[in-house]
């Protein structure tokens, strides 16, 4: 139950927060409340290996470039998979055309934000790739 | 009726369409660009899709993403609003090709009215008066011959044009070569179509337009005229009123009859507007806008018709629910456009965060807006913040009400057009009625500069 909450609700919020320039965000509903604070104004501004305060991991969030329906590449990648280079992870089907979604380099699939057959819109986080 | 309507626009018009659809019991889908994520038009819709980043070319004009969003969510109609894709015949055709109803006239009508030289030719054939002008000019020599025949001053115009781009006033033959070259280059750059034509310049006309509404079964009615002569130096409208003041009944009737004849000549369906230049007792067809206009609320208020709901009903294949004889205006309505612009600096648009926003209320006042305190005004889109509309039994009544409404309006954070609208409303010439399009640029802005 807790894992599912983290998986489906916390991670997208965390990803959106990481992508933003916000320093604090609070999200609440009937069941739960969560507040995220940033230790440094913008984690993205911390260059890899420069020794950010919180973590020395760097993530790239791969987002949707087109509006469409997501289909994973077969066989589908799973969280924890290591990618040895630029790999096609999925396609977004729009107007009958399948637009490839690539990992843009090597890394570890740290998070998958979407499900097979899910509609996605522009800028929606799809995968987080750990480049460290 | 439609199952679901995708609204391919932003700002106040997206909200306006959302309201009409909801009143008809039809669910809505908003599209938005990244900077518009928290905008009111997104919050009011039942579903929403981000279609791209800030620049309109990659979001509100991103046809592939818009159509894809419509198909994914199961919409069966698209309302384009005004601006963006509203008068793009290819977009209308693409909607139809994907089994999505385009809420507007057929693509062929949009195309023929969008080509200004063709629209003039069609209207002239239908007996609609146009300013004396030429066909498409093949060369500078062609232009010289045509200008001599028409008589200077002439207006050089791009057939694909709009917004004053590719347009030049030419006072005499000496100025023609350079004007021809620059207008052609501008038209090429802006519309990828450098074709030009000539028209006789009408000095100091009034700009009066007629609203028409037609269904798909050949019934066409007009909903009277709107006087849009209060324009910025860029010819963009600032204040509109309906009915047109200080206009003789024969001219008013001629405008209505001509608009109906013109709409019938092109077999028009859905909402459209015929713009005319009025010079004394002469009227000249200027262009036809094949979409809902920004200033449509003033017509709605005096005719008691919801034009956007009618647009949706007509596109869904319903009959117009009324005939010309059922339609008569009651009272007067005025609209002031509140833009994020600095009148003291050539109406330069501004972007920023609105710290304080208060809108008027009370009897006879309508506000169409998408802004609230804290709204971010992105730099990418047009600068319209709100339309404040006032209606009264008499024109004096409507003006008094508008002055009261504007005195209640507060927008802090960006320069606005509130004060210049108030100044216009106070002026004797405006109160007398019947000013021409040069009123604001020449007398008014000049007066302020002296003060």
XYZ file of C-alpha atoms in Angstrom:
583
model
C 0.000 0.000 0.000
C 2.718 2.441 1.018
C 4.861 1.306 -1.892
C 1.997 1.852 -4.276
C 1.484 5.349 -2.948
C 5.148 6.146 -3.414
C 5.107 4.605 -6.861
C 2.026 6.236 -8.290
C 1.593 9.440 -6.400
C 4.783 10.577 -4.770
C 7.168 9.989 -7.640
C 5.322 12.091 -10.229
C 5.067 14.917 -7.696
C 8.743 14.605 -6.860
C 9.646 14.560 -10.539
C 7.558 17.616 -11.304
C 9.135 19.346 -8.301
C 12.635 18.411 -9.458
C 11.884 19.846 -12.902
C 10.543 23.097 -11.483
C 12.294 26.065 -9.959
C 10.178 25.876 -6.814
C 11.871 25.568 -3.432
C 8.858 24.225 -1.534
C 5.712 22.374 -2.524
C 2.847 21.023 -0.436
C 0.226 18.629 -1.798
C -2.692 17.456 0.284
C -5.855 15.436 -0.144
C -8.235 13.593 2.211
C -5.837 10.719 2.820
C -2.410 12.296 2.999
C -0.317 15.402 2.932
C 3.198 15.741 1.645
C 5.627 18.626 1.673
C 8.852 18.723 -0.292
C 11.633 21.248 0.329
C 14.704 21.805 -1.743
C 18.047 21.975 0.051
C 19.619 23.952 -2.770
C 17.604 26.415 -4.853
C 17.779 24.297 -7.996
C 19.252 20.810 -7.890
C 19.511 20.800 -11.670
C 22.018 23.606 -11.406
C 24.379 21.329 -9.523
C 26.781 19.882 -12.059
C 27.473 16.144 -11.946
C 30.384 15.402 -9.635
C 30.451 18.881 -8.186
C 29.331 17.499 -4.827
C 25.734 18.664 -4.389
C 24.730 18.825 -0.750
C 22.055 16.138 -0.858
C 23.222 13.568 -3.306
C 25.836 13.012 -5.910
C 23.400 11.229 -8.222
C 22.184 13.020 -11.324
C 18.903 12.170 -12.951
C 17.611 13.017 -16.380
C 13.860 13.033 -16.660
C 12.785 12.034 -20.157
C 9.536 13.805 -20.993
C 6.966 13.416 -23.780
C 7.544 15.612 -26.814
C 4.220 14.801 -28.449
C 0.655 14.208 -27.305
C -0.290 10.569 -27.813
C -0.592 7.081 -26.353
C 2.461 5.475 -24.793
C 3.640 2.005 -25.802
C 6.705 0.412 -24.210
C 9.363 -1.072 -26.429
C 9.218 -4.899 -26.392
C 10.469 -6.355 -24.113
C 9.671 -3.438 -21.791
C 12.395 -1.902 -19.629
C 11.946 -2.139 -15.888
C 13.165 0.030 -13.070
C 16.742 -0.827 -12.195
C 17.704 -1.801 -15.760
C 21.095 -0.625 -16.906
C 21.293 0.930 -20.341
C 24.672 0.720 -22.070
C 23.883 3.488 -24.521
C 21.150 5.473 -26.260
C 18.192 3.057 -26.314
C 14.613 3.269 -27.530
C 12.477 2.868 -24.409
C 9.009 3.465 -25.782
C 6.981 5.030 -28.530
C 4.241 7.606 -28.370
C 1.558 6.894 -30.919
C 0.008 10.033 -32.347
C -2.174 10.236 -35.464
C -1.101 6.710 -36.395
C 2.608 7.514 -36.198
C 4.818 5.941 -33.550
C 7.276 8.535 -32.242
C 10.295 6.973 -30.530
C 11.226 7.874 -26.936
C 14.963 7.364 -26.392
C 17.120 7.249 -23.269
C 19.547 9.811 -24.742
C 22.581 7.922 -23.470
C 23.607 5.295 -20.941
C 22.371 5.069 -17.374
C 20.131 3.187 -15.012
C 16.330 3.365 -15.324
C 15.578 4.873 -11.928
C 11.863 5.440 -12.372
C 9.085 4.726 -14.847
C 6.239 7.208 -14.437
C 3.832 5.813 -17.011
C 1.914 2.648 -17.857
C 1.405 0.817 -21.150
C -1.382 2.388 -23.205
C -1.523 5.556 -21.123
C -2.309 8.883 -22.844
C 0.514 11.380 -22.314
C 0.733 15.078 -23.023
C 3.589 17.435 -23.820
C 6.276 17.634 -21.138
C 4.885 14.731 -19.097
C 7.641 12.831 -17.249
C 8.064 9.311 -18.681
C 11.359 7.936 -17.343
C 14.021 9.090 -14.904
C 17.499 7.944 -15.908
C 20.272 7.879 -13.314
C 23.415 9.034 -15.108
C 25.821 8.718 -12.181
C -25.316 17.378 -29.958
C -21.603 16.711 -29.563
C -20.221 14.214 -27.014
C -17.220 16.353 -26.103
C -15.673 19.574 -27.433
C -11.969 20.348 -27.519
C -11.306 24.082 -27.193
C -8.258 24.959 -29.296
C -7.527 28.309 -27.668
C -6.558 30.025 -24.435
C -7.498 33.069 -22.354
C -10.917 34.632 -22.085
C -12.291 33.111 -25.312
C -11.428 29.578 -24.153
C -13.426 30.267 -20.970
C -16.257 31.770 -23.003
C -16.511 28.625 -25.154
C -16.224 26.407 -22.065
C -19.222 28.184 -20.523
C -21.331 27.789 -23.672
C -20.500 24.077 -23.936
C -21.265 23.430 -20.268
C -24.597 25.228 -20.560
C -25.409 22.889 -23.451
C -24.410 19.937 -21.250
C -21.341 19.110 -23.333
C -18.071 18.187 -21.532
C -14.962 20.117 -22.564
C -11.264 19.537 -23.109
C -8.785 22.375 -22.742
C -5.381 22.579 -24.376
C -2.606 24.627 -22.845
C 1.031 25.605 -23.237
C 3.487 25.096 -20.372
C 3.266 28.695 -19.048
C -0.557 28.457 -19.102
C -0.666 25.311 -16.925
C -2.440 27.019 -14.013
C -4.602 29.286 -16.175
C -8.325 29.573 -15.481
C -9.294 28.072 -18.849
C -7.526 24.850 -17.818
C -9.204 24.766 -14.409
C -12.712 25.223 -15.804
C -12.448 22.468 -18.413
C -13.302 18.840 -17.664
C -10.007 17.570 -19.101
C -6.819 19.258 -20.249
C -3.795 18.459 -22.380
C -0.482 20.284 -22.481
C 0.320 20.643 -26.193
C 3.686 22.392 -26.115
C 5.976 25.055 -24.691
C 5.229 28.803 -24.541
C 5.736 29.939 -28.131
C 2.394 29.627 -29.953
C 3.985 28.001 -33.010
C 4.847 25.013 -30.818
C 1.663 24.879 -28.709
C -1.565 26.634 -29.722
C -0.605 26.235 -33.394
C 0.713 22.677 -32.975
C -1.878 20.964 -35.173
C -0.554 17.414 -34.667
C -0.652 17.633 -30.863
C -4.075 19.309 -30.851
C -5.661 16.727 -33.156
C -3.971 13.895 -31.253
C -5.366 15.230 -27.943
C -8.860 15.414 -29.446
C -8.683 11.828 -30.706
C -7.272 10.419 -27.457
C -9.948 11.973 -25.271
C -12.812 11.058 -27.561
C -13.839 14.589 -28.529
C -15.990 14.860 -31.643
C -15.718 18.614 -32.237
C -13.123 21.386 -32.049
C -13.906 25.041 -31.368
C -11.041 27.236 -32.559
C -12.127 30.519 -30.889
C -10.480 33.548 -32.577
C -6.860 33.990 -33.629
C -4.483 30.975 -33.685
C -6.117 28.369 -35.999
C -9.572 29.954 -36.270
C -9.213 31.079 -39.897
C -6.889 28.335 -41.078
C -8.747 26.441 -43.809
C -6.226 23.584 -43.767
C -6.732 23.070 -40.037
C -10.503 22.997 -40.548
C -10.037 20.360 -43.272
C -7.674 18.311 -41.065
C -10.338 18.281 -38.321
C -12.928 17.024 -40.785
C -10.501 14.387 -42.127
C -10.219 13.036 -38.571
C -14.009 12.935 -38.078
C -13.890 15.982 -35.818
C -16.490 18.662 -36.474
C -14.870 22.082 -36.957
C -17.071 24.650 -35.215
C -17.049 27.277 -37.941
C -17.842 27.545 -41.642
C -16.640 24.962 -44.211
C -12.911 25.060 -45.131
C -13.626 26.314 -48.662
C -15.474 29.351 -47.267
C -12.605 30.128 -44.875
C -10.115 29.849 -47.746
C -12.024 32.093 -50.139
C -12.629 34.813 -47.524
C -9.036 34.552 -46.279
C -7.681 35.490 -49.685
C -8.527 39.176 -49.699
C -8.341 39.728 -53.463
C -10.590 36.709 -54.054
C -13.010 37.827 -51.343
C -13.277 41.267 -52.995
C -13.877 39.680 -56.391
C -16.579 37.365 -55.015
C -18.274 40.238 -53.211
C -18.164 42.502 -56.271
C -19.812 39.675 -58.266
C -22.551 39.504 -55.658
C -23.166 43.228 -56.052
C -21.528 44.140 -52.744
C -19.800 47.526 -52.960
C -16.021 47.355 -52.560
C -13.531 50.203 -52.731
C -12.311 50.698 -56.313
C -9.280 48.457 -56.671
C -7.200 46.182 -58.835
C -6.797 42.465 -59.398
C -3.541 40.811 -58.252
C -0.608 42.933 -59.504
C 1.878 41.050 -61.662
C 4.569 43.751 -61.630
C 5.438 47.287 -60.627
C 4.322 48.475 -64.077
C 1.009 46.758 -63.466
C 0.747 48.607 -60.142
C 1.542 51.940 -61.809
C -1.178 51.488 -64.404
C -3.729 50.341 -61.816
C -2.931 53.224 -59.433
C -3.351 55.786 -62.225
C -6.742 54.343 -63.049
C -7.902 54.234 -59.394
C -6.433 57.617 -58.467
C -4.052 58.424 -55.601
C -3.880 58.016 -52.641
C -3.984 54.250 -52.872
C -3.549 51.416 -50.437
C -1.175 48.619 -51.407
C -2.281 45.383 -49.717
C -1.149 41.766 -49.410
C -3.842 39.354 -50.543
C -2.864 36.936 -47.763
C -2.567 39.836 -45.342
C -3.816 40.775 -41.941
C -2.877 42.952 -38.998
C -1.529 45.722 -41.234
C 1.380 43.569 -42.468
C 2.228 43.996 -46.150
C 0.104 47.144 -46.292
C 1.299 50.583 -47.457
C -0.378 53.935 -48.080
C 0.945 55.406 -51.339
C 0.297 59.143 -51.829
C 1.761 59.491 -55.306
C 3.547 57.698 -58.130
C 7.023 58.626 -56.845
C 6.451 56.579 -53.699
C 5.118 53.535 -55.513
C 8.368 51.645 -56.336
C 9.698 51.580 -52.777
C 6.252 50.865 -51.257
C 5.750 48.012 -53.723
C 9.106 46.450 -52.829
C 8.691 46.726 -49.051
C 5.064 45.553 -49.008
C 5.977 42.573 -51.174
C 8.935 41.653 -48.956
C 6.803 42.009 -45.814
C 4.035 39.854 -47.285
C 6.566 37.196 -48.328
C 8.127 37.193 -44.862
C 4.854 37.085 -42.937
C 2.520 35.034 -45.104
C 4.890 33.294 -47.575
C 2.743 34.891 -50.248
C 3.992 38.122 -51.805
C 0.977 38.805 -54.029
C -0.311 42.376 -53.770
C -3.318 44.341 -54.973
C -4.384 47.990 -54.861
C -7.375 49.717 -53.351
C -8.405 53.343 -53.278
C -7.624 54.767 -49.834
C -10.700 55.931 -47.980
C -9.614 58.757 -45.687
C -11.076 58.805 -42.170
C -13.749 56.143 -42.553
C -15.818 54.662 -39.780
C -15.345 50.949 -39.197
C -18.729 49.284 -38.884
C -19.262 45.546 -39.053
C -22.338 43.341 -39.285
C -22.793 40.062 -37.415
C -24.341 37.223 -39.392
C -25.419 33.750 -38.347
C -26.354 30.999 -40.763
C -27.286 27.357 -40.348
C -26.499 24.508 -42.722
C -29.962 24.622 -44.251
C -29.659 28.026 -45.890
C -31.223 30.188 -43.186
C -29.105 33.302 -42.645
C -29.895 36.210 -40.331
C -28.005 39.333 -39.358
C -27.705 40.485 -35.769
C -27.161 44.149 -36.441
C -23.985 46.153 -36.570
C -21.117 47.058 -34.255
C -19.194 50.310 -34.510
C -15.493 49.558 -34.028
C -14.048 52.941 -34.984
C -12.150 53.476 -31.739
C -8.907 51.881 -32.891
C -5.283 52.072 -31.879
C -2.757 53.451 -34.402
C -2.136 49.817 -35.403
C -5.836 49.577 -36.438
C -6.572 47.178 -33.579
C -9.919 47.822 -31.939
C -10.074 49.240 -28.415
C -13.716 50.193 -27.808
C -16.736 48.829 -29.659
C -20.418 49.657 -29.401
C -23.721 48.404 -30.716
C -25.817 49.698 -32.353
C -23.623 52.201 -34.234
C -24.418 55.731 -32.995
C -25.136 58.688 -35.279
C -25.872 56.513 -38.286
C -28.828 57.268 -40.548
C -31.448 54.540 -40.846
C -31.012 54.153 -44.624
C -27.277 53.475 -44.175
C -27.911 51.101 -41.306
C -30.413 49.184 -43.413
C -28.047 49.190 -46.377
C -25.319 47.663 -44.185
C -27.632 44.923 -42.939
C -29.026 44.110 -46.394
C -25.554 44.113 -47.958
C -24.172 41.820 -45.246
C -27.024 39.369 -45.752
C -26.573 39.421 -49.533
C -22.827 38.853 -49.120
C -23.285 35.964 -46.668
C -25.863 34.371 -48.961
C -23.583 34.786 -51.976
C -20.936 32.605 -50.354
C -23.464 30.157 -48.844
C -22.245 31.060 -45.386
C -22.898 28.892 -42.357
C -22.003 29.462 -38.675
C -21.114 32.865 -37.147
C -19.341 35.421 -39.290
C -18.707 39.140 -39.512
C -18.633 41.437 -42.521
C -16.472 44.480 -41.980
C -17.301 47.679 -43.837
C -15.741 51.094 -44.208
C -18.383 53.787 -43.966
C -17.591 57.132 -45.588
C -20.549 59.516 -45.413
C -23.337 57.703 -47.227
C -20.972 55.290 -49.012
C -20.257 51.818 -47.656
C -17.440 49.560 -48.829
C -16.890 45.887 -48.048
C -13.514 45.462 -46.360
C -13.290 41.815 -45.323
C -15.216 38.925 -43.861
C -14.081 37.278 -40.637
C -15.125 33.628 -40.659
C -15.079 33.152 -36.877
C -16.393 34.522 -33.600
C -15.115 38.066 -32.949
C -13.565 39.408 -29.763
C -16.364 41.986 -29.526
C -19.270 39.520 -29.917
C -20.641 40.142 -26.361
C -22.097 43.554 -27.236
C -24.273 41.911 -29.889
C -25.266 39.166 -27.451
C -26.354 41.705 -24.856
C -28.661 43.700 -27.110
C -30.072 40.742 -29.069
C -30.343 38.261 -26.193
C -28.605 35.587 -28.261
C -25.693 33.407 -27.131
C -23.561 33.452 -30.280
C -21.120 30.777 -29.102
C -23.921 28.365 -28.223
C -25.455 29.065 -31.645
C -22.086 28.295 -33.267
C -21.997 24.928 -31.502
C -25.626 24.121 -32.325
C -25.172 25.004 -35.995
C -22.001 22.889 -36.265
C -23.904 19.991 -34.677
C -26.385 20.209 -37.569
C -29.237 21.944 -35.770
C -31.553 24.496 -37.348
C -31.298 28.145 -36.415
C -34.028 28.552 -33.838
C -35.202 31.976 -35.044
C -35.876 34.043 -38.143
C -34.892 37.611 -39.030
C -38.266 38.952 -37.895
C -37.718 37.510 -34.411
C -34.559 39.550 -34.012
C -34.584 43.105 -32.733
C -32.036 44.910 -30.592
C -32.854 46.284 -27.169
C -30.730 49.064 -25.726
C -27.063 49.902 -26.221
C -23.915 48.002 -25.320
C -20.273 49.099 -25.125
C -17.139 47.007 -24.765
C -13.770 48.242 -23.529
C -10.769 46.031 -24.120
C -8.478 45.969 -21.125
C -5.061 45.071 -22.536
C -1.674 44.650 -20.859
C -0.321 47.538 -22.909
C 1.171 50.941 -22.268
C -0.749 53.614 -24.215
C 1.948 56.190 -23.338
C 4.497 54.009 -25.091
C 2.808 53.221 -28.396
C 0.619 50.544 -26.790
C 3.677 48.352 -26.262
C 2.543 45.024 -24.803
C 3.884 44.020 -21.405
C 4.254 40.758 -19.524
C 4.497 40.146 -15.795
C 2.637 39.096 -12.681
C -0.648 40.693 -11.669
C -0.523 41.549 -8.002
C -3.995 42.938 -7.620
C -7.098 42.324 -9.706
C -10.617 43.631 -9.052
C -13.423 43.546 -11.575
C -16.679 45.493 -11.590
C -20.134 44.071 -11.064
C -23.658 45.278 -10.560
C -26.493 45.859 -13.004
C -25.749 45.752 -16.723
C -22.079 44.836 -16.453
C -20.416 41.753 -17.946
C -16.740 40.881 -17.640
C -15.124 38.227 -19.833
C -11.650 37.493 -18.499
C -9.198 34.740 -17.648
C -7.115 36.646 -15.118
C -7.086 36.673 -11.326
C -4.708 38.190 -8.784
C -1.416 36.342 -9.117
C -1.896 35.506 -12.806
C 1.275 35.454 -14.855
C 0.968 37.243 -18.192
C 3.257 35.314 -20.542
C 5.055 37.283 -23.263
C 3.985 34.943 -26.066
C 0.355 35.808 -26.706
C -1.900 38.772 -27.365
C -2.242 41.265 -24.590
C -6.003 41.100 -23.943
C -6.642 40.755 -20.191
C -10.361 41.358 -19.992
C -13.376 42.650 -21.844
C -15.550 44.924 -19.744
C -19.001 45.243 -21.294
C -21.819 47.536 -20.173
C -25.395 47.613 -21.407
C -28.059 50.288 -20.901
C -31.448 51.303 -22.216
C -29.969 54.361 -23.877
C -26.454 55.091 -25.121
C -25.925 57.703 -22.402
C -27.006 55.091 -19.900
C -24.524 52.546 -21.258
C -21.685 55.112 -21.215
C -22.451 56.097 -17.610
C -22.519 52.460 -16.630
C -19.209 51.784 -18.384
C -17.587 54.753 -16.624
C -18.824 53.397 -13.315
C -17.604 49.889 -14.194
C -14.126 51.092 -15.178
C -13.864 53.147 -11.987
C -14.356 49.883 -10.084
C -11.717 48.033 -12.129
C -8.242 47.627 -10.677
C -5.375 45.742 -12.302
C -1.967 46.206 -10.697
C 1.271 44.756 -11.996
C 1.264 45.737 -15.669
C 0.293 48.926 -17.519
C -3.247 48.697 -18.931
C -5.645 50.474 -21.273
C -8.163 51.255 -18.502
C -7.321 54.947 -18.243
C -7.238 55.647 -21.975
C -10.650 53.986 -22.290
C -11.961 56.257 -19.528
C -10.504 59.297 -21.298
C -12.236 58.325 -24.542
C -15.561 57.828 -22.745
C -15.253 61.322 -21.200
C -14.515 63.058 -24.504
C -17.226 65.157 -26.126
C -16.596 63.741 -29.601
C -17.159 60.187 -28.405
C -20.262 61.207 -26.475
C -21.657 62.892 -29.565
C -21.067 59.617 -31.446
C -19.959 58.802 -34.960
C -16.183 59.355 -34.699
C -13.917 57.868 -37.392
C -10.925 55.517 -37.118
C -8.480 58.453 -36.919
C -10.094 59.740 -33.723
C -7.924 57.881 -31.243
C -4.566 58.010 -33.104
C -4.678 61.624 -34.277
C -6.693 63.774 -31.956
C -6.710 61.722 -28.858
C -3.192 60.392 -28.471
C -1.893 63.735 -29.797
C -3.981 65.577 -27.149
C -2.538 63.449 -24.381
C 0.990 64.015 -25.633
C 0.471 67.793 -25.410
C -0.820 67.489 -21.849
